GROMACS .gro file of C-alpha atoms in nm:
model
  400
    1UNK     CA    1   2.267   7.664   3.862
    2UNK     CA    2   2.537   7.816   4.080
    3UNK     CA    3   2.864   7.635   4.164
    4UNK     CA    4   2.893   7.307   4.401
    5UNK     CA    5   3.051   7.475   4.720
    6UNK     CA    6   3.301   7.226   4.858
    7UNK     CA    7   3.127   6.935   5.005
    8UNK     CA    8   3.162   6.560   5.029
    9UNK     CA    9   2.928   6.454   4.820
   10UNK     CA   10   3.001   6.206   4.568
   11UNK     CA   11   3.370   6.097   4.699
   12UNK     CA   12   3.379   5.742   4.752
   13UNK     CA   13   3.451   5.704   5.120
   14UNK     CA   14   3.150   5.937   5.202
   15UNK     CA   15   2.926   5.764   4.948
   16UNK     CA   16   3.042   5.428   5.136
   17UNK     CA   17   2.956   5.548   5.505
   18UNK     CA   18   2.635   5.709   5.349
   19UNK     CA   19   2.533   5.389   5.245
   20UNK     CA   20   2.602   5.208   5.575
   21UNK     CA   21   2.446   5.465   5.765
   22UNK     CA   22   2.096   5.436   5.586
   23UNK     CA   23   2.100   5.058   5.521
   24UNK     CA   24   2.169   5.035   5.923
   25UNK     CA   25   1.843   5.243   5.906
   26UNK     CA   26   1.609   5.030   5.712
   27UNK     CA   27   1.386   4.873   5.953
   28UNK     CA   28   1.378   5.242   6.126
   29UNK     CA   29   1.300   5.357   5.775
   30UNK     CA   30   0.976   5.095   5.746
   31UNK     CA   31   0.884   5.164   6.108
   32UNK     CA   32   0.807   5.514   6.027
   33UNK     CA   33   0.653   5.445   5.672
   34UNK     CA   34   0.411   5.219   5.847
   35UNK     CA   35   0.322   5.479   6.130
   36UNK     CA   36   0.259   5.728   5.850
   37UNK     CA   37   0.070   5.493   5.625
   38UNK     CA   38  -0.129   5.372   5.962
   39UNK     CA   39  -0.218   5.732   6.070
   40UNK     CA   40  -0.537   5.788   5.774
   41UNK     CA   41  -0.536   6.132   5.637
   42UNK     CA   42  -0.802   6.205   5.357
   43UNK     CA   43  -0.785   6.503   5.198
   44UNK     CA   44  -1.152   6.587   5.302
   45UNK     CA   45  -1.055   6.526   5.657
   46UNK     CA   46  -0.977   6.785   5.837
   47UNK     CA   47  -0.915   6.619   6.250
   48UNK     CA   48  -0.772   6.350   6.065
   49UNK     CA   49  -0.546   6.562   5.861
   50UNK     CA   50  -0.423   6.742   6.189
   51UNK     CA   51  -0.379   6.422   6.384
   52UNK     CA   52  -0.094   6.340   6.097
   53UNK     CA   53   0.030   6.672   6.121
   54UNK     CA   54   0.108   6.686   6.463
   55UNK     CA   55   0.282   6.303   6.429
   56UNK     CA   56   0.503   6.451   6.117
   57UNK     CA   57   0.584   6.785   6.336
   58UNK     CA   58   0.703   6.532   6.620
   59UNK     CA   59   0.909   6.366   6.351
   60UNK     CA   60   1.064   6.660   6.224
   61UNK     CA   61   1.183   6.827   6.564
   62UNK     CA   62   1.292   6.502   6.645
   63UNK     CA   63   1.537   6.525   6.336
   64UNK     CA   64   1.635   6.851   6.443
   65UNK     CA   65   1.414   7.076   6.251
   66UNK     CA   66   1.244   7.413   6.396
   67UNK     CA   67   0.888   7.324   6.300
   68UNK     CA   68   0.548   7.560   6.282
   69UNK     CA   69   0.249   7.463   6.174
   70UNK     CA   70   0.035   7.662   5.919
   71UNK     CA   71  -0.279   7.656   6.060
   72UNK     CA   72  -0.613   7.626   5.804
   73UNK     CA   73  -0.970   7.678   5.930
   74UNK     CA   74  -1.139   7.450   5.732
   75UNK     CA   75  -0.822   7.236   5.527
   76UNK     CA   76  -0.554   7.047   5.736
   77UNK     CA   77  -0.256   7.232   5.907
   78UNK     CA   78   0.083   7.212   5.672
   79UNK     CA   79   0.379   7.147   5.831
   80UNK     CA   80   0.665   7.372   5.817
   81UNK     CA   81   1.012   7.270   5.934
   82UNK     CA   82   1.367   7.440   5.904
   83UNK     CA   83   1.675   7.274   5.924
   84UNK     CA   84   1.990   7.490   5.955
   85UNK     CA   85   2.284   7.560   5.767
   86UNK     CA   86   2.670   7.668   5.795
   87UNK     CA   87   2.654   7.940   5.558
   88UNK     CA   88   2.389   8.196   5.447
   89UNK     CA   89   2.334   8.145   5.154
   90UNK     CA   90   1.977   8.100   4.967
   91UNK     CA   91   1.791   7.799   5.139
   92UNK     CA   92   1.654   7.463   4.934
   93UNK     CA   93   1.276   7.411   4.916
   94UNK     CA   94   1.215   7.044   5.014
   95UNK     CA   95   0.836   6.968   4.904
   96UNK     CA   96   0.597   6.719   4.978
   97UNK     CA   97   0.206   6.628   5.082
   98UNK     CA   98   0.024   6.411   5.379
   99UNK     CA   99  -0.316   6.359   5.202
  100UNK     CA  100  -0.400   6.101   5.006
  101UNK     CA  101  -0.706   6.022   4.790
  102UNK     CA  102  -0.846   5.737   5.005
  103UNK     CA  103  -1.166   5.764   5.198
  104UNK     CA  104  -1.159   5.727   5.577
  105UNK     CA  105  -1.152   5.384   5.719
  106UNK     CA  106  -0.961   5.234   5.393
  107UNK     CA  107  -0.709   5.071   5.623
  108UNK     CA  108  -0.954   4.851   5.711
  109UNK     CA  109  -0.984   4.705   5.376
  110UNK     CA  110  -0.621   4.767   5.284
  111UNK     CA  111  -0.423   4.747   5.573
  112UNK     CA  112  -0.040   4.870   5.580
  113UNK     CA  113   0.146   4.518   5.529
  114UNK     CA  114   0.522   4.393   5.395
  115UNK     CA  115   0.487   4.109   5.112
  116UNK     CA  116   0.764   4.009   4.869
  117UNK     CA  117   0.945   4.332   4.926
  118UNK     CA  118   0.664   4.578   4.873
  119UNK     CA  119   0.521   4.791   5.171
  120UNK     CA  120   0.114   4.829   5.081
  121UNK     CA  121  -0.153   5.089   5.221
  122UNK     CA  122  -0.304   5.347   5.160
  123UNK     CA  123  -0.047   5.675   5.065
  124UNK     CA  124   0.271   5.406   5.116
  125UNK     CA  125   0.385   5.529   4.787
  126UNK     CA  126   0.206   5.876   4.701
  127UNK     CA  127   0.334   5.989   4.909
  128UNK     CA  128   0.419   5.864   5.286
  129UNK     CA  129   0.721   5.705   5.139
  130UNK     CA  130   0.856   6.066   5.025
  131UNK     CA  131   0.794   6.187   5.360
  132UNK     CA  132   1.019   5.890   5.541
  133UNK     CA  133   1.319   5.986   5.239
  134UNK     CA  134   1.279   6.364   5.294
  135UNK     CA  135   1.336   6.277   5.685
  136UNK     CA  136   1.548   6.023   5.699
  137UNK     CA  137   1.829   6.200   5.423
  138UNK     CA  138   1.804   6.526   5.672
  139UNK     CA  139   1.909   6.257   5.913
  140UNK     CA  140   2.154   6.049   5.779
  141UNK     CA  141   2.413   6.372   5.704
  142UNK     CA  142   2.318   6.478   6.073
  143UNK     CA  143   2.403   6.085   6.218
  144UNK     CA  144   2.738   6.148   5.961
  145UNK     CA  145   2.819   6.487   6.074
  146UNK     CA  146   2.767   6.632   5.764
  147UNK     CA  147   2.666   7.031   5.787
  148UNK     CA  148   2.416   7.152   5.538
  149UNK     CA  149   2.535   7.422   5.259
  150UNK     CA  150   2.204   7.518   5.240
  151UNK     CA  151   1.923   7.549   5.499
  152UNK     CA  152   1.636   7.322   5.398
  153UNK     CA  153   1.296   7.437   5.432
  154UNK     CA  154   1.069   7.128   5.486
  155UNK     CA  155   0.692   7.219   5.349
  156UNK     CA  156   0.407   6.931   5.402
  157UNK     CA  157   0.110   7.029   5.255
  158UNK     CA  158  -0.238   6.855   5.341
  159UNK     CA  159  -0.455   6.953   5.055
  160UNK     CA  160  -0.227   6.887   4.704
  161UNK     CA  161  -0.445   6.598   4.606
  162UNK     CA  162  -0.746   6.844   4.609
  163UNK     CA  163  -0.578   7.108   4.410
  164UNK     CA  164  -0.355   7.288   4.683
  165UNK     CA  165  -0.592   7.573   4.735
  166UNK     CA  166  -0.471   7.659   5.054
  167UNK     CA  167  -0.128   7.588   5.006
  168UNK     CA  168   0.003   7.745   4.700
  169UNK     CA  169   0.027   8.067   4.822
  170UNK     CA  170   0.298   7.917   5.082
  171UNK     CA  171   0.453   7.738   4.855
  172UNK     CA  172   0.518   8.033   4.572
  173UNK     CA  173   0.586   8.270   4.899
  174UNK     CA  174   0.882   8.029   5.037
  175UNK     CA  175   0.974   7.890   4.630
  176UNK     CA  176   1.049   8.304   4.604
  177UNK     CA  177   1.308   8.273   4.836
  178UNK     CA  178   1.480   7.941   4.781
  179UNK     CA  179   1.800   7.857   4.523
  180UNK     CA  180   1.594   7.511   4.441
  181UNK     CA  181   1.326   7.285   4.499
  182UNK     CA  182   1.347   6.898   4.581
  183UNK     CA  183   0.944   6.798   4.516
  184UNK     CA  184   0.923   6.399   4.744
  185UNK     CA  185   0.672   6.311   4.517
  186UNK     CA  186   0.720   5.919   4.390
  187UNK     CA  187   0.950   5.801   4.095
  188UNK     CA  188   0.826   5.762   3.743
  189UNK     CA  189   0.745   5.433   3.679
  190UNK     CA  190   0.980   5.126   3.876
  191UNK     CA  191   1.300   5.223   3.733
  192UNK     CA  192   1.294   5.490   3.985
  193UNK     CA  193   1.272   5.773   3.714
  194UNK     CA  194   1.313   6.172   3.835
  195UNK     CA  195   1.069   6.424   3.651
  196UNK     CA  196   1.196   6.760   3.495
  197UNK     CA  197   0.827   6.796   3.340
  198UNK     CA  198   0.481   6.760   3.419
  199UNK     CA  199   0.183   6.880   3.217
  200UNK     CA  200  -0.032   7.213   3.362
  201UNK     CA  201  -0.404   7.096   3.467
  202UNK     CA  202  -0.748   7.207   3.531
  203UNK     CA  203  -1.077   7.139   3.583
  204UNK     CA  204  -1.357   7.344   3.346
  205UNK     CA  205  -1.775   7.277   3.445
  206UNK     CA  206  -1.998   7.356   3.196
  207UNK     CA  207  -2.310   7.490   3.295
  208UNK     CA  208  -2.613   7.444   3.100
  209UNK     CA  209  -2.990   7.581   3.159
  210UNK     CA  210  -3.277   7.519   2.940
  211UNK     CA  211  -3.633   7.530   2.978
  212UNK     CA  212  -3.885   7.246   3.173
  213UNK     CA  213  -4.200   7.131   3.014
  214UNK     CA  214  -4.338   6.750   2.997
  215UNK     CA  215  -4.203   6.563   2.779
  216UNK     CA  216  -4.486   6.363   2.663
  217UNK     CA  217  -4.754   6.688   2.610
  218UNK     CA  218  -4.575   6.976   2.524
  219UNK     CA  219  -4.198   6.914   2.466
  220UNK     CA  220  -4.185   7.185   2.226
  221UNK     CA  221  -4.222   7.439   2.498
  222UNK     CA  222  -3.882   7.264   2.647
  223UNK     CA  223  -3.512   7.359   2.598
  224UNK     CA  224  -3.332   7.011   2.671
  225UNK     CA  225  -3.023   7.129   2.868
  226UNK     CA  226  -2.912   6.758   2.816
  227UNK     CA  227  -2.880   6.749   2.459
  228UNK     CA  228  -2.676   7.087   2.481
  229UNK     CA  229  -2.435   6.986   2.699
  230UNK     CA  230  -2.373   6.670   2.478
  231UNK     CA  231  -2.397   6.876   2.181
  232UNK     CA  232  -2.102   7.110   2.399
  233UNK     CA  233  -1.913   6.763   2.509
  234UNK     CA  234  -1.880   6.638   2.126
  235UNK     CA  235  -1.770   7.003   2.067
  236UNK     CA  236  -1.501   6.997   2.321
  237UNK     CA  237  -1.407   6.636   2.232
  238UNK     CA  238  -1.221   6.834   1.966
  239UNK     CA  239  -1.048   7.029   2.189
  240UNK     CA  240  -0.771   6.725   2.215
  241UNK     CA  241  -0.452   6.704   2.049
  242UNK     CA  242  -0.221   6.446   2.249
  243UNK     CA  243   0.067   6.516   1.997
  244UNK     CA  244   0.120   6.848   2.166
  245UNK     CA  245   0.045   6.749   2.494
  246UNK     CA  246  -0.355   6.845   2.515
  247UNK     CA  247  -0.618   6.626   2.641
  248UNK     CA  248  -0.982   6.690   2.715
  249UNK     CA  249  -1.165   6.437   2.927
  250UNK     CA  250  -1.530   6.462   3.015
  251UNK     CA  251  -1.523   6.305   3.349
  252UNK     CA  252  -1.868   6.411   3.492
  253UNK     CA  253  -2.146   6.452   3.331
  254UNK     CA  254  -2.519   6.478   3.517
  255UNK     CA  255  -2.836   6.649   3.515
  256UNK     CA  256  -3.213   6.633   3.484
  257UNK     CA  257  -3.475   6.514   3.756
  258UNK     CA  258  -3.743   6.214   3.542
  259UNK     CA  259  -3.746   6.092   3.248
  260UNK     CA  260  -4.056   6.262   3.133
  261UNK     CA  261  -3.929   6.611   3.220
  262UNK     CA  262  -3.743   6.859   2.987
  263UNK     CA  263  -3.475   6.862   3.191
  264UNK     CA  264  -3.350   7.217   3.237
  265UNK     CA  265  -3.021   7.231   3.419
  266UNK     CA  266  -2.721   7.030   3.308
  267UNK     CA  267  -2.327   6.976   3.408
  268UNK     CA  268  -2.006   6.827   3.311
  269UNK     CA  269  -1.693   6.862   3.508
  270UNK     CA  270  -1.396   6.834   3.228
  271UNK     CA  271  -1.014   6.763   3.312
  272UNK     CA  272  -0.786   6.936   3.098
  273UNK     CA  273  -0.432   6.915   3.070
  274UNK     CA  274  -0.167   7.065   2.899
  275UNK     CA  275   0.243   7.027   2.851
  276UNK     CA  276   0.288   7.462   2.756
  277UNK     CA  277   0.168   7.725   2.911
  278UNK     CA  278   0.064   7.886   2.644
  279UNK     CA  279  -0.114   7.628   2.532
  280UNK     CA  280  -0.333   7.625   2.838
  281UNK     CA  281  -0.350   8.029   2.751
  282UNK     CA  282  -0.487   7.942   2.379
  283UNK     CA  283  -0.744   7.597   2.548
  284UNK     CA  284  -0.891   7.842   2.771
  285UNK     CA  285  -0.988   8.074   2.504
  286UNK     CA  286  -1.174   7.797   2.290
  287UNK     CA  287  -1.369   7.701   2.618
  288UNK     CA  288  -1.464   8.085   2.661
  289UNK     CA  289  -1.549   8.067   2.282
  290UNK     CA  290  -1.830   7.816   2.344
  291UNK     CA  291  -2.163   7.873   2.203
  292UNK     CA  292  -2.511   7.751   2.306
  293UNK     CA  293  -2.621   7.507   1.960
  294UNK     CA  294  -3.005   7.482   2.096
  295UNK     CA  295  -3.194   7.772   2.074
  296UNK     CA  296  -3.320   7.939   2.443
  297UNK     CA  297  -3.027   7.726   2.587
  298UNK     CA  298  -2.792   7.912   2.803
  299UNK     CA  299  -2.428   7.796   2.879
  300UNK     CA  300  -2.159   7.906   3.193
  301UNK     CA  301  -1.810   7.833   3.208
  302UNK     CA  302  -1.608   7.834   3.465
  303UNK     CA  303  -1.295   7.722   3.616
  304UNK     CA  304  -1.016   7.687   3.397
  305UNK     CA  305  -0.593   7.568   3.472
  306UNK     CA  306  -0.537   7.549   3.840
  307UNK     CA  307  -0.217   7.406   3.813
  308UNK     CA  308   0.089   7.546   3.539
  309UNK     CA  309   0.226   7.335   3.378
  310UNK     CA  310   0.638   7.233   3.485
  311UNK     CA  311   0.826   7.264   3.154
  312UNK     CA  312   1.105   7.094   3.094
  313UNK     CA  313   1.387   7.380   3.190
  314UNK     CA  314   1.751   7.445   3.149
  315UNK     CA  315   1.747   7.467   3.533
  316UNK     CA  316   1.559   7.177   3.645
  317UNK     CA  317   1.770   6.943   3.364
  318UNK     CA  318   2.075   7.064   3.514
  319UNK     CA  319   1.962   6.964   3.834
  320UNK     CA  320   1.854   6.618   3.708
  321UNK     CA  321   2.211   6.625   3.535
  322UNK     CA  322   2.332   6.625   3.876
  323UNK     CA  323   2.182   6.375   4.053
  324UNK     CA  324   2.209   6.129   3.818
  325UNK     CA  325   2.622   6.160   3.816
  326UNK     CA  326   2.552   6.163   4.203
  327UNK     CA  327   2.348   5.836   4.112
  328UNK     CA  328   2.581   5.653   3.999
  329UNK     CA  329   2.836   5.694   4.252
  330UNK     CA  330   2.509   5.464   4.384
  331UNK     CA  331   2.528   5.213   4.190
  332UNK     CA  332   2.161   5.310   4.062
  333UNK     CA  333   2.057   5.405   3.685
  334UNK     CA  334   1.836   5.713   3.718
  335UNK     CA  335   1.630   5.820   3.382
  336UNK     CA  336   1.464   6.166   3.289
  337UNK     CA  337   1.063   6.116   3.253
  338UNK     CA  338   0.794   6.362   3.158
  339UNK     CA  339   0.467   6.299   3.306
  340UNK     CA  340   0.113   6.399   3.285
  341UNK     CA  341  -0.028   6.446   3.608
  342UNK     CA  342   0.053   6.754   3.829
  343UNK     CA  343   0.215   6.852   4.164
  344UNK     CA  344   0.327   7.134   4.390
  345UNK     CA  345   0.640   7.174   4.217
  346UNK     CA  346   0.458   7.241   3.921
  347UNK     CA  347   0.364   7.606   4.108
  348UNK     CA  348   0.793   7.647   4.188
  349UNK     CA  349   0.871   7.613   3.839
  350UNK     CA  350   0.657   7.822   3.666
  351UNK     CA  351   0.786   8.065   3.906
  352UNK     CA  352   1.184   8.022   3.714
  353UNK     CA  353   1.271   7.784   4.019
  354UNK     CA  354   1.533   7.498   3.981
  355UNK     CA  355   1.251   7.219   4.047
  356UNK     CA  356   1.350   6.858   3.993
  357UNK     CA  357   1.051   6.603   4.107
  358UNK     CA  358   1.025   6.226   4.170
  359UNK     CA  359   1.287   6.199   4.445
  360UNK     CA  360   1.016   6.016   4.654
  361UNK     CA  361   0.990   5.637   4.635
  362UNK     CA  362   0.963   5.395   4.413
  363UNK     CA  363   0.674   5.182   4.338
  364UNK     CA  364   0.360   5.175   4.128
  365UNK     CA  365  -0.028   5.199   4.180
  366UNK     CA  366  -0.093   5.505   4.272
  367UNK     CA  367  -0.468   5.558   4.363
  368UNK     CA  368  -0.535   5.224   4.377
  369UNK     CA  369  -0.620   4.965   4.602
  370UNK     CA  370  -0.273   4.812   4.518
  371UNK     CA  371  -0.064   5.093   4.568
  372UNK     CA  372   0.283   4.987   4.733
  373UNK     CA  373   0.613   5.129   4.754
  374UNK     CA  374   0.926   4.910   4.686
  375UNK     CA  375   1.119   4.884   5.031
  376UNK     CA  376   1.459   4.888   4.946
  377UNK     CA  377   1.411   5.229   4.782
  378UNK     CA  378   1.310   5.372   5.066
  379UNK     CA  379   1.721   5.342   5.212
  380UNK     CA  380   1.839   5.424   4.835
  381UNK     CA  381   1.614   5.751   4.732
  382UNK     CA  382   1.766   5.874   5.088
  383UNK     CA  383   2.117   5.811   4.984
  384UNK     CA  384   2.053   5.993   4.649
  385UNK     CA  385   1.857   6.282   4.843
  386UNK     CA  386   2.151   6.316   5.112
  387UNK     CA  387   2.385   6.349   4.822
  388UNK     CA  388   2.169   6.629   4.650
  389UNK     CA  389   2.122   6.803   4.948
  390UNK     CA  390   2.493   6.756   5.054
  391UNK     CA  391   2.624   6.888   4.687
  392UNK     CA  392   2.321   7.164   4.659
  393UNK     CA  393   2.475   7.489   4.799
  394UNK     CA  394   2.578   7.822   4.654
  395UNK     CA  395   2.884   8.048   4.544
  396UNK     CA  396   2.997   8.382   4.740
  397UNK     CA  397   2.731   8.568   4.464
  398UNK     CA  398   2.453   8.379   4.584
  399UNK     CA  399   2.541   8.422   4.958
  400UNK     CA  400   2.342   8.755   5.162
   0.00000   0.00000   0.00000
């Protein structure tokens, strides 16, 4: 990483009126995660998608940002917002998504509500909550007069929990450009955790056709595409090796029409995941290996990694080395973690970004209808982003 340009981050009297400044904002702060968590945006909704769009491009003008949206034909519109800088040197990437997994009309059944400290709802914590930090940091060093070193480019995607496939080419195009990347997507775990790795993953269908017949008269005739694809699964179950980081999951599986037919067509949808690239390289090439066991069968395979995997880098450690000495100028403990599900930063450090992930909020049940986001992180992730943001710039070689 390049030299901290001069900046006020992490000297005590800043810290203190950073502090004041965002716990003043608190109830603005749960306002605004409850408008986001209240405004529904599958990912398989596309009006609903743009509905949220346009309310987080509101938001972000608001804050002072110049904001465009990146317009999809059949996914939701991103949002992309700038916020200036004093000097011109290479911008920060600020990432983060709108859609969330739940189906349309969840609210009803899991309305956006405050109990015992905990904001509930659908997306509160993955990842509405990283969208109210991302904001309200950019705001808190504007309320404090605090100029940016870097610019900070402000990407909301509406289409990561379904793989990103219209937004990755956005996302490696700005990530090209940009000194680092700040990815709002929540803590590991309650102790508030930041990630420097997350394993590569994928999706792989097998495709199996046999032959009909009846399976009472002439079965013989028959090529059971069935019992090849379990005959393929058991294969495949072999495929795993969690002590490196590689695990196979057979997560769909269907096929056939009656009982008493042959059935001759036959899928299974398989998650794979991986913590090296190259190990995704070498799982890849077992699943092209694959054989049909039956004889007549025939087997397709497609897909493979959509998503490389974010190994743990000198760069992105460096950065979490940073904002944990920032942290505790906090007061707050902030761990290292290594998880096994995905995100868009995953796509900024393969490309030899600084990525450092998990500066969203803090909270637990992600996916579920439980799902809530601890409120008083919501103030505290902002400090710590502020902070980042504040100390992030660059030295006269990085400048243009």
């Amino acid at each position: 990483m390049s030299s901290v340009v001069a900046s006020p981050a992490g000297a005590p009297d800043f810290v203190r009126r950073l502090r004041r400044e965002l716990a003043r904002r608190r109830p603005a702060l749960l306002r605004r995660l409850g408008r986001f968590v209240r405004a529904e945006s599958p990912s398989t909704d596309k009006a609903a998608l743009d509905r949220f769009a346009e309310l987080l491009a509101a938001e972000c003008r608001a804050a002072g940002g110049e904001v465009r949206l990146v317009r999809q034909p059949r996914a939701g519109n991103h949002v992309l917002a700038r916020f200036a800088a004093r000097g011109g040197v290479r911008p920060i990437l600020m990432l983060g998504h709108y859609d969330t997994v739940y189906p349309p009309g969840s609210l009803a059944r899991m309305p956006f509500r405050v109990r015992a400290g905990r904001a509930f709802g659908p997306g509160a914590m993955d990842m509405k909550s990283g969208l109210v930090i991302g904001l309200a940091a950019i705001e808190a060093l504007a309320a404090l007069r605090v100029p940016l070193p870097a610019a900070v480019i402000f990407l909301t995607t509406s289409d990561e929990e379904v793989g990103s496939g219209t937004s990755r080419a956005t996302i490696e195009r700005l990530a090209r450009g940009c000194r680092a990347a700040f990815v709002l997507e929540p803590a590991a775990g309650l102790r508030g955790d930041l990630k420097t790795a997350r394993k590569g993953v994928g999706e792989v269908e097998l495709v199996v056709r046999g032959r009909a017949a009846h399976a009472g008269l002439n079965p013989e005739e028959g090529v059971n595409a069935i019992h090849e694809l379990a005959l393929q699964i058991e294969q495949i179950r072999r495929f795993n090796d969690p002590a490196h980081g590689i695990t196979v999951n057979a997560g769909i599986a269907e096929g056939g029409t009656r009982s008493n037919v042959i059935p001759d067509r036959a899928r299974a949808l398989v998650d794979v995941r991986v913590a090296r690239a190259a190990d995704g390289e070498e799982l890849d090439r077992r699943f092209r290996s694959l054989q049909p066991v039956l004889p007549g069968a025939v087997l397709e395979i497609r897909g493979g990694i959509n998503r490389p995997p974010m190994e743990r880098s000198e760069a992105g450690v460096a950065l979490y080395h940073r904002a944990k000495a920032l942290a505790a100028a906090l007061d707050l403990p902030l761990g290292e973690a290594a998880v096994g599900g995905g995100s868009d930063g995953n796509f900024t450090a393969a490309l030899g970004v600084a990525t450092l992930d998990g500066l969203g909020g803090v909270g637990h049940g992600a996916h579920s209808p439980g799902e809530f986001v601890l409120v008083r992180s919501l103030a505290e992730r902002a400090a710590l982003l502020a902070l980042l943001l504040a100390a992030t710039g660059g030295d006269a070689a990085d400048s243009r």
